CSV table of C-alpha atoms and ligand atoms in Angstrom, one decimal:
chain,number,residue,atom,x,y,z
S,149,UNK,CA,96.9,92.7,99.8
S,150,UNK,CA,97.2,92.8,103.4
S,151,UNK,CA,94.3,95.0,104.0
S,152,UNK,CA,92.4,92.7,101.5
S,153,UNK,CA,92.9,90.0,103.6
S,154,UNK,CA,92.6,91.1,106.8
S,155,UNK,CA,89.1,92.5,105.6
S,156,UNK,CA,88.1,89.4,104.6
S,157,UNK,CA,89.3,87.7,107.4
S,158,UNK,CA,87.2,89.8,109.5
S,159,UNK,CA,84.0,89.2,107.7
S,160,UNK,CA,84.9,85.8,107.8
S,161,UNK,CA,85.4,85.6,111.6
S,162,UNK,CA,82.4,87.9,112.3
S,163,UNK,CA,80.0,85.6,110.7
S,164,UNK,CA,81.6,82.6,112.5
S,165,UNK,CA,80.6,84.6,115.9
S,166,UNK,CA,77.4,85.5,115.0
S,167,UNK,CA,76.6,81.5,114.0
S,168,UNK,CA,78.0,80.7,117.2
S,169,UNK,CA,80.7,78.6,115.8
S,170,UNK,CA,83.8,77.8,118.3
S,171,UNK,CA,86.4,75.4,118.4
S,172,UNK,CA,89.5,76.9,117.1
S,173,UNK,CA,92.2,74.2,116.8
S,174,UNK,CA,95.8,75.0,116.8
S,175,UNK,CA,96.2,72.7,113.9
S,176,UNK,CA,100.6,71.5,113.8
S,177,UNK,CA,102.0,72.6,110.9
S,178,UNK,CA,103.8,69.2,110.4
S,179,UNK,CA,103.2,66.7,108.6
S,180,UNK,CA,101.3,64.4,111.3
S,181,UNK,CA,97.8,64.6,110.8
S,182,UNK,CA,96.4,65.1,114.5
S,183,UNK,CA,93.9,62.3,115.9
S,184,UNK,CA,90.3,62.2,114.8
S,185,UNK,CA,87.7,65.0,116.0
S,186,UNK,CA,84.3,63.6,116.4
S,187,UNK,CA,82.3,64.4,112.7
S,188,UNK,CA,80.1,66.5,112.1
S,189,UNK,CA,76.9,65.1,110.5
S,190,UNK,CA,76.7,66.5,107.1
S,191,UNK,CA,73.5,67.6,105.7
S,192,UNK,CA,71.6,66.3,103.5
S,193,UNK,CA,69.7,69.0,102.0
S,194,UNK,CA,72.6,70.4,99.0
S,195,UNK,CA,72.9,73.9,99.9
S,196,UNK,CA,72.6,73.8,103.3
S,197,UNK,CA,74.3,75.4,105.9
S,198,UNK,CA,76.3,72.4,107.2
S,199,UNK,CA,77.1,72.4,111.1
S,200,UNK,CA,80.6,73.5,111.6
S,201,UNK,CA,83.0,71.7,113.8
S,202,UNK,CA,83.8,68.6,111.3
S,203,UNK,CA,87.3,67.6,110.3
S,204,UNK,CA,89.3,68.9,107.3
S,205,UNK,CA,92.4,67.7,105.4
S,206,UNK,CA,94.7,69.9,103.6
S,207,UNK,CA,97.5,68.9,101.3
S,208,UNK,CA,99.9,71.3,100.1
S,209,UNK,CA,102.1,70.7,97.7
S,210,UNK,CA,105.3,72.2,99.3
S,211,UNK,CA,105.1,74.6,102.6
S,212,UNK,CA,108.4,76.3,101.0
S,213,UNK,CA,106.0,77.7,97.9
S,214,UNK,CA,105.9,81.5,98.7
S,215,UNK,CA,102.4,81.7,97.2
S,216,UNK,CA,101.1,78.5,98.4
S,217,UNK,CA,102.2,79.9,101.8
S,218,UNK,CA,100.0,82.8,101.7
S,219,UNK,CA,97.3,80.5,100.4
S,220,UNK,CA,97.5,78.0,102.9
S,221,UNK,CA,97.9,80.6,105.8
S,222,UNK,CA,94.5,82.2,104.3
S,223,UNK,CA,92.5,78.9,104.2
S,224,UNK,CA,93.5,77.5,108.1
S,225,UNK,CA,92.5,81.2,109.5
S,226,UNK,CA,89.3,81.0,106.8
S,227,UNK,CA,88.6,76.8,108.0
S,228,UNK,CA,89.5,78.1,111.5
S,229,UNK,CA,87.8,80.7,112.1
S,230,UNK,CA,84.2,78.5,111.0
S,231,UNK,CA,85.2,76.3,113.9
S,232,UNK,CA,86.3,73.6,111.6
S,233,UNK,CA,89.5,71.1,113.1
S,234,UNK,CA,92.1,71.9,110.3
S,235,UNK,CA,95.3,69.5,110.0
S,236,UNK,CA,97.8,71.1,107.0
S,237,UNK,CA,100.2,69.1,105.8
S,238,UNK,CA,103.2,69.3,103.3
S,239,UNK,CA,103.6,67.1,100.4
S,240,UNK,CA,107.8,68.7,100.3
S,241,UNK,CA,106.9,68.2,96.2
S,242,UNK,CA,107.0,64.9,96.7
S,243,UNK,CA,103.7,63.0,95.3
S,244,UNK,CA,104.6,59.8,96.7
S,245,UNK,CA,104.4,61.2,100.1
S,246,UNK,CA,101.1,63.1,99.3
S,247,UNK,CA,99.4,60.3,98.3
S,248,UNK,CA,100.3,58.6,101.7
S,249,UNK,CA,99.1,62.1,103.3
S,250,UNK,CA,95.9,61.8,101.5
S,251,UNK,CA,95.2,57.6,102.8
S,252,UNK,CA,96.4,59.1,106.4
S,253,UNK,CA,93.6,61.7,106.1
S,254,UNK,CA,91.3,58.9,104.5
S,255,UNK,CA,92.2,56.4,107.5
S,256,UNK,CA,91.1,59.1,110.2
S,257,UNK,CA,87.8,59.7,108.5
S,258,UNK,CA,88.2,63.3,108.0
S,259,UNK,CA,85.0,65.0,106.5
S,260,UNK,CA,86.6,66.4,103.4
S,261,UNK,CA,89.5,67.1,101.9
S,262,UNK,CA,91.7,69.9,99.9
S,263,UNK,CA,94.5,69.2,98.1
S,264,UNK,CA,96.8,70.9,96.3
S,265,UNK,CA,98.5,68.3,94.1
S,266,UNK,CA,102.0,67.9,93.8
S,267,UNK,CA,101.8,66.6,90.2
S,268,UNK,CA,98.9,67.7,87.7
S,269,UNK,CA,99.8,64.1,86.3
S,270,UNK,CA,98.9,62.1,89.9
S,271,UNK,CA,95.1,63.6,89.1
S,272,UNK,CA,93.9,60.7,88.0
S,273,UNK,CA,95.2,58.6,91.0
S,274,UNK,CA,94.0,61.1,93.5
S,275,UNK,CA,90.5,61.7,92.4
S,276,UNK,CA,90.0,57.6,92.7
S,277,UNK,CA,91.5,57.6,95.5
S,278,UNK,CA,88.6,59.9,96.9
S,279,UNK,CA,86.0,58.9,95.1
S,280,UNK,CA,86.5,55.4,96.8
S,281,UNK,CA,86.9,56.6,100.3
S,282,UNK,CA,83.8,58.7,99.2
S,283,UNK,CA,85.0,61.7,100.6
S,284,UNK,CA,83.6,65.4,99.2
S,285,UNK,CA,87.4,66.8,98.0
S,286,UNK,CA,88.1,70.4,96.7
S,287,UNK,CA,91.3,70.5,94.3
S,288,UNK,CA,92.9,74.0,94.5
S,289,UNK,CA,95.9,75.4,92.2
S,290,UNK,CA,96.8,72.9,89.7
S,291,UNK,CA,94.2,72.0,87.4
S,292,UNK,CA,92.9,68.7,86.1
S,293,UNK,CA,91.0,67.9,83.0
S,294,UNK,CA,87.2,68.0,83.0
S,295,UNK,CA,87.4,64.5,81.8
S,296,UNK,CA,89.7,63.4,84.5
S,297,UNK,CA,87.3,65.0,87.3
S,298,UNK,CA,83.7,64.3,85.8
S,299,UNK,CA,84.6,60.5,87.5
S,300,UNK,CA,83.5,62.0,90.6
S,301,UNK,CA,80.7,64.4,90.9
S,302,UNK,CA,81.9,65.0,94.9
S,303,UNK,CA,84.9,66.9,93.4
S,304,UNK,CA,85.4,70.6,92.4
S,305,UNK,CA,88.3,72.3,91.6
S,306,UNK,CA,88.9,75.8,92.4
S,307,UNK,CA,91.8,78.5,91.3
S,308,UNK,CA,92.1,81.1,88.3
S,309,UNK,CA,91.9,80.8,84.6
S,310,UNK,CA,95.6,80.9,83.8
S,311,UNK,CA,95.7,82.0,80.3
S,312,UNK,CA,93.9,85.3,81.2
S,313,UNK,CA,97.3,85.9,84.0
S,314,UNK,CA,99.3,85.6,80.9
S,315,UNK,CA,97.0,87.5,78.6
S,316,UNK,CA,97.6,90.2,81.5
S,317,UNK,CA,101.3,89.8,81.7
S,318,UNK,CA,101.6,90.4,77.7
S,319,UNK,CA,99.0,93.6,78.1
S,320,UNK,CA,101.5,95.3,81.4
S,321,UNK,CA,104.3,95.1,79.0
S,322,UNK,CA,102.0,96.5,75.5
S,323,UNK,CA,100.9,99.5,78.1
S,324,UNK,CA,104.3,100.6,78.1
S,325,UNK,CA,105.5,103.7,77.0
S,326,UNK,CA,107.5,102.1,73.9
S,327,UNK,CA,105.2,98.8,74.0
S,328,UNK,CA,108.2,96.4,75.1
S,329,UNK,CA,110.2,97.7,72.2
S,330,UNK,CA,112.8,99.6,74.2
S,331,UNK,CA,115.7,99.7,71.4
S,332,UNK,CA,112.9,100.5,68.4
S,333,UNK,CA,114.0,97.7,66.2
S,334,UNK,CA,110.4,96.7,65.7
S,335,UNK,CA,110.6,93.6,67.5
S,336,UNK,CA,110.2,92.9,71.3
S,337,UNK,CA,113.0,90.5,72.7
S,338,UNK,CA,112.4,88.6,75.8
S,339,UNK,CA,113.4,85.7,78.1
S,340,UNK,CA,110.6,83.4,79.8
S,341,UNK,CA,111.4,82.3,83.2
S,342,UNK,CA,108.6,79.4,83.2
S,343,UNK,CA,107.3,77.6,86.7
S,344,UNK,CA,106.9,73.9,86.6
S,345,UNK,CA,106.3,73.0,82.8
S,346,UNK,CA,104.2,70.1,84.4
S,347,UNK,CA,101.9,72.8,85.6
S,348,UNK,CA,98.7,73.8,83.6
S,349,UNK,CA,99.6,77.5,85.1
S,350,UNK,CA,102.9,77.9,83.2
S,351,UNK,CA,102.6,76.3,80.3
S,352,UNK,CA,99.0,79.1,79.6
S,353,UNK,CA,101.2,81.5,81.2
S,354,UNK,CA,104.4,81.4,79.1
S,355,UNK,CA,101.6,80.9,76.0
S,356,UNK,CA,99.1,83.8,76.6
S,357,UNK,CA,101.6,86.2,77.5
S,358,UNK,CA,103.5,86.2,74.2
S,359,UNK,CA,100.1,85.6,72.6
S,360,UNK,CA,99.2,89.2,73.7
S,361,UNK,CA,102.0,90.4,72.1
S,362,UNK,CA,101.5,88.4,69.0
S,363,UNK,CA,97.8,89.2,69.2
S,364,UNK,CA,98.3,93.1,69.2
S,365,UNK,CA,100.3,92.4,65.5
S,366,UNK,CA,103.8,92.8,67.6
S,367,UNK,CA,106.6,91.1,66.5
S,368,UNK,CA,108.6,89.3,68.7
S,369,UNK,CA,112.2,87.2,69.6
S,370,UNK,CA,112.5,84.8,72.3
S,371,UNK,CA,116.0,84.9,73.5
S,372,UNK,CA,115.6,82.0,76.0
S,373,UNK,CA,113.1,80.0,77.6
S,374,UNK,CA,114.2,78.4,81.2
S,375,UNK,CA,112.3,76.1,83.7
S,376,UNK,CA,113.0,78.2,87.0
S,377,UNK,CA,110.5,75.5,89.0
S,378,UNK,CA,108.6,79.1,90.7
S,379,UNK,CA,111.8,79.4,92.7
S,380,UNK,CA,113.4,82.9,93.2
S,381,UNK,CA,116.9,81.4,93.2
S,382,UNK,CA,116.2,80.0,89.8
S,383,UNK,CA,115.0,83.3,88.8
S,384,UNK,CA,117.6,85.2,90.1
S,385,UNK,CA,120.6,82.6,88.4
S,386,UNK,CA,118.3,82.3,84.9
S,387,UNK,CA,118.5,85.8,84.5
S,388,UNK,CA,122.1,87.0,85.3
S,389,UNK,CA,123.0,84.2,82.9
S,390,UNK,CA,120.3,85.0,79.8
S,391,UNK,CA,122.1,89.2,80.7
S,392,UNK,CA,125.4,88.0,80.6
S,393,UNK,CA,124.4,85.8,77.3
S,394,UNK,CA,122.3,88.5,75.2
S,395,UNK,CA,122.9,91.7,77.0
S,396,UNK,CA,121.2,94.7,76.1
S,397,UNK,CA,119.3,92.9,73.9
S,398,UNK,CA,117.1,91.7,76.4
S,399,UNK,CA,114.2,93.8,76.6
S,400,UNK,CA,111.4,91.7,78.3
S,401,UNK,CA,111.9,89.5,81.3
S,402,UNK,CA,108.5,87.7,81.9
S,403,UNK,CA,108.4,85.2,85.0
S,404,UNK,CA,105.9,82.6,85.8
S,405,UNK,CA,105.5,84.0,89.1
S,406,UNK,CA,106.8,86.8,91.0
S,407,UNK,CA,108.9,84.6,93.2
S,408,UNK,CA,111.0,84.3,90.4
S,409,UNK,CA,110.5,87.8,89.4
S,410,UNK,CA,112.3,89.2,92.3
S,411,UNK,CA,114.9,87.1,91.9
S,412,UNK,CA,115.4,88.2,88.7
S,413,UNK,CA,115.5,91.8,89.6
S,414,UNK,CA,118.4,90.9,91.8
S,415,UNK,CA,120.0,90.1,88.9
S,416,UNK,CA,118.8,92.7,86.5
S,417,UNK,CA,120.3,95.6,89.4
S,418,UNK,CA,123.3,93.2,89.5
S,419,UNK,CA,124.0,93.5,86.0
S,420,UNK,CA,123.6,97.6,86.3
S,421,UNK,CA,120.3,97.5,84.5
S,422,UNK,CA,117.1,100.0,85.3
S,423,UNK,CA,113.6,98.4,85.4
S,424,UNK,CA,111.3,100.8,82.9
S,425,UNK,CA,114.2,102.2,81.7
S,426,UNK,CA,116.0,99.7,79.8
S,427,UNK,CA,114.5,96.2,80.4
S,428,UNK,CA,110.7,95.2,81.6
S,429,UNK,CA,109.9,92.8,84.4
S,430,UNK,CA,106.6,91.1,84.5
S,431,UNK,CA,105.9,88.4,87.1
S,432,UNK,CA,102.2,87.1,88.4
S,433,UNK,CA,100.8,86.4,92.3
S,434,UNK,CA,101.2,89.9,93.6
S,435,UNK,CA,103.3,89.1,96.6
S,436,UNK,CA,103.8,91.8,99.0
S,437,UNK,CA,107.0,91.9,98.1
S,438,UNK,CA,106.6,92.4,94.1
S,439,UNK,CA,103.9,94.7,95.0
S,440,UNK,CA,106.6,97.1,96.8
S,441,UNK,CA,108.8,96.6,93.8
S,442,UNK,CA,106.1,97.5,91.5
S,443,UNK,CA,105.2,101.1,93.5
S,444,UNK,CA,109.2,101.4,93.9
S,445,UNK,CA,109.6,101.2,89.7
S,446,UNK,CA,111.6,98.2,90.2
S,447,UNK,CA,109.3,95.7,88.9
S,448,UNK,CA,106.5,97.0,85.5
S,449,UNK,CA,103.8,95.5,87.0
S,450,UNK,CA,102.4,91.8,88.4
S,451,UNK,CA,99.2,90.0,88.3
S,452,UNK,CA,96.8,89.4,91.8
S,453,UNK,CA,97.0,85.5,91.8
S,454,UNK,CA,93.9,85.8,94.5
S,455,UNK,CA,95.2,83.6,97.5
S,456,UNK,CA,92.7,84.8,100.2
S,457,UNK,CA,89.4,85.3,97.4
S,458,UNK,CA,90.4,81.3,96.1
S,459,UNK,CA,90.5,80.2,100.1
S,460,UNK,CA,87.4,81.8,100.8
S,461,UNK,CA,86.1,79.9,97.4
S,462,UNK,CA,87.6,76.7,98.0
S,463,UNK,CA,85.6,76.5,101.7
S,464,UNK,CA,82.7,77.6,100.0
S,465,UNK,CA,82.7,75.1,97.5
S,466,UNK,CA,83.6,72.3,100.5
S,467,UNK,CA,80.8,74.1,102.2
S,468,UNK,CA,78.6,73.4,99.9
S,469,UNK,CA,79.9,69.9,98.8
S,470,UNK,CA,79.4,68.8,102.8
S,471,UNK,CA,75.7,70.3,102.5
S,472,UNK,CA,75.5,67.4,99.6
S,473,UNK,CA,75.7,69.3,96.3
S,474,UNK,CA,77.6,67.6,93.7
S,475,UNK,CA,78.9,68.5,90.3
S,476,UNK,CA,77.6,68.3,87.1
S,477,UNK,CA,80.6,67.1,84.6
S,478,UNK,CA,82.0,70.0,82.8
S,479,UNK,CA,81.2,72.4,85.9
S,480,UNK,CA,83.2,71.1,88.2
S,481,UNK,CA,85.8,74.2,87.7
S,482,UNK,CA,85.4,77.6,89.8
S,483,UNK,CA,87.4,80.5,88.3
S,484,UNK,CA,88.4,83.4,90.7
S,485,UNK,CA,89.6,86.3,88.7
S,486,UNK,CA,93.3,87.5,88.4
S,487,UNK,CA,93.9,91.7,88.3
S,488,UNK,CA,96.3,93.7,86.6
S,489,UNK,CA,98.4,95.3,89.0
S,490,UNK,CA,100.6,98.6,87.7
S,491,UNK,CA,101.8,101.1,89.4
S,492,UNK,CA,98.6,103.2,88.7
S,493,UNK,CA,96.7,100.9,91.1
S,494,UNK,CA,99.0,99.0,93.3
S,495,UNK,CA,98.4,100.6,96.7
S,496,UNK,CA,95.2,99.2,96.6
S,497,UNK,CA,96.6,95.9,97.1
S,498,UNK,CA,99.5,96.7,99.6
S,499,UNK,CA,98.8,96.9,103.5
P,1737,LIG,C1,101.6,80.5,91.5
P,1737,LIG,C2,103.0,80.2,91.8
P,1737,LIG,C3,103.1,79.0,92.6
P,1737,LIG,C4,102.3,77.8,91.9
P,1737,LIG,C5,102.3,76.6,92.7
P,1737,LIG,C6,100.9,79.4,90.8
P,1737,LIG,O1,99.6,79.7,90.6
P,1737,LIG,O2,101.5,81.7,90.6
P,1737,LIG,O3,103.6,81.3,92.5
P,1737,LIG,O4,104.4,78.6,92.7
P,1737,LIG,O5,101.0,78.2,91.6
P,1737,LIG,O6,101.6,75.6,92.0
């Protein structure tokens, strides 16, 4: 992961010299948008290359996110590094004070926006909220309707299709030696630790990983289903209470995200249990620190939730939107892809 990233932060930085682009900002990472950088004049033409040096806006949902960190961290070096000013602010999961966030940005005339909304819900506010300031906006990670963004064709959304993550999860845990059936009673018993139920990526997570199982003509038991909000605390306390509850007959745990995942392996070495021995653990995001799980045989596998490949999309996409394209309704989603990551392939994500 970190090699992939430094890579493409190279690439990135190289091409930024060879255009001659400057400027690096230290952007604060608070949440007081800086004062107004003179605009760059966006061009025209769609497909351009616009001038660099304009003003951007990002919204995050919540800084303490441990994949929304990487992701942000990705997109200032990526905005950065093109000589863009960058101002990154954090919405502390609070929609109310991203929608002021968003007016702030609005009120300084930044050039464009990306925004991470705090509630899939709030989409329909936030996208008129743009469209009226007529500013070119890029959503990223939580996924509105086509219906809800075909109202402004100066919108795109960018992230991954999250029914294939759980698709993925389901398929780490049917490439098993036993194919999640540990105990051989013909059924595979698991407990979902789900993210945000509001969130398009848990519910098609918690759905398409069962699916899998379903699909491949497995039977299956859900012990327990628990919203764990992506936090590893929630994972960790989900867990050592769905072990102390059903014991041994736990024989899948599959997390939203591997956040959670690690907190539930805390739990599952609490509780004396042996990760692809006698219980399963699936998460999704490849964090560096599920990844070193996953090569230790602490974790079966995870899914590469792409933060750097989406940042480098999501400034494409703006790219491109400042250049004056604009979206056809019903295209206005780009899809980067996830991976399956095993143990069989994992060091060529780690650093
Ligand atoms: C990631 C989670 C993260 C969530 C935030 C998901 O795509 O897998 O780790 O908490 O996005 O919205």
């Amino acid at each position: 992961m970190k090699k992939i990233f430094a890579l493409a932060l190279c690439a990135v930085m190289m091409l930024s010299v060879l255009a001659g682009c400057g400027g690096k900002n230290d952007a604060p990472a608070d949440n007081t948008p800086a004062q107004n950088e003179p605009a760059a004049t966006p061009d025209a033409t769609p497909d351009a290359a616009p001038e660099a040096g304009g003003t951007i806006g990002v919204c995050i949902y919540q800084f303490t996110d441990a994949f929304m960190t990487t992701y942000r961290n990705a997109l200032q070096e990526i905005l950065e590094g093109k000589g863009y000013t960058v101002t990154v602010v954090d919405g502390a999961n609070d929609q109310a004070k991203q929608n002021e966030q968003i007016n702030t940005f609005i009120t300084q005339g930044v050039d464009a926006l990306i925004i991470n909304p705090v509630m899939t819900s709030a989409a329909d506010q936030i996208i008129s909220t743009v469209k009226n300031a007529n500013i070119p906006t890029v959503l990223i990670n939580r996924e509105p309707t086509a219906e809800q963004m075909a109202v402004y064709d100066k919108l795109v959304y960018v992230g991954c299709d999250a029914a294939q993550s759980g698709t993925f999860q389901g398929e780490l845990i049917l490439e098993t030696p036993n194919g999640g059936d540990i105990n051989g009673d013909g059924k595979i018993s698991y407990i979902m630790v789900q993210g945000d139920p509001e969130n398009i990526d848990a519910q098609l997570r918690t759905e398409y990983s069962v699916k899998a199982l379903t699909d491949a003509g497995k039977e299956v038991e859900e012990l327990n289903l628990t919203r764990g909000d992506w936090m590893r605390e929630r994972g960790q306390e989900i867990v050592a209470n769905d072990l102390a509850q059903f014991g041994a007959q736990v024989e899948v745990v599959f997390c939203n995200n591997d956040d959670m995942a690690i907190g539930a392996l805390q739990s599952i070495q609490a509780a004396g249990r042996k990760v692809n021995e006698d219980i399963y653990l699936v998460g999704v995001d490849a964090l560096d620190a599920a990844l070193n799980e996953v090569s230790n045989g602490n974790m079966t596998g995870t899914v590469l939730n792409d933060a750097v490949g989406q940042a480098t999309a999501a400034v494409e996409q703006m790219e491109a939107l400042l250049g004056g394209k604009t979206f056809a309704s019903g295209e206005q989603s780009v899809y980067v892809d996830y991976v399956k990551v095993t143990p069989d392939n994992v060091a060529d994500f780690m650093g």
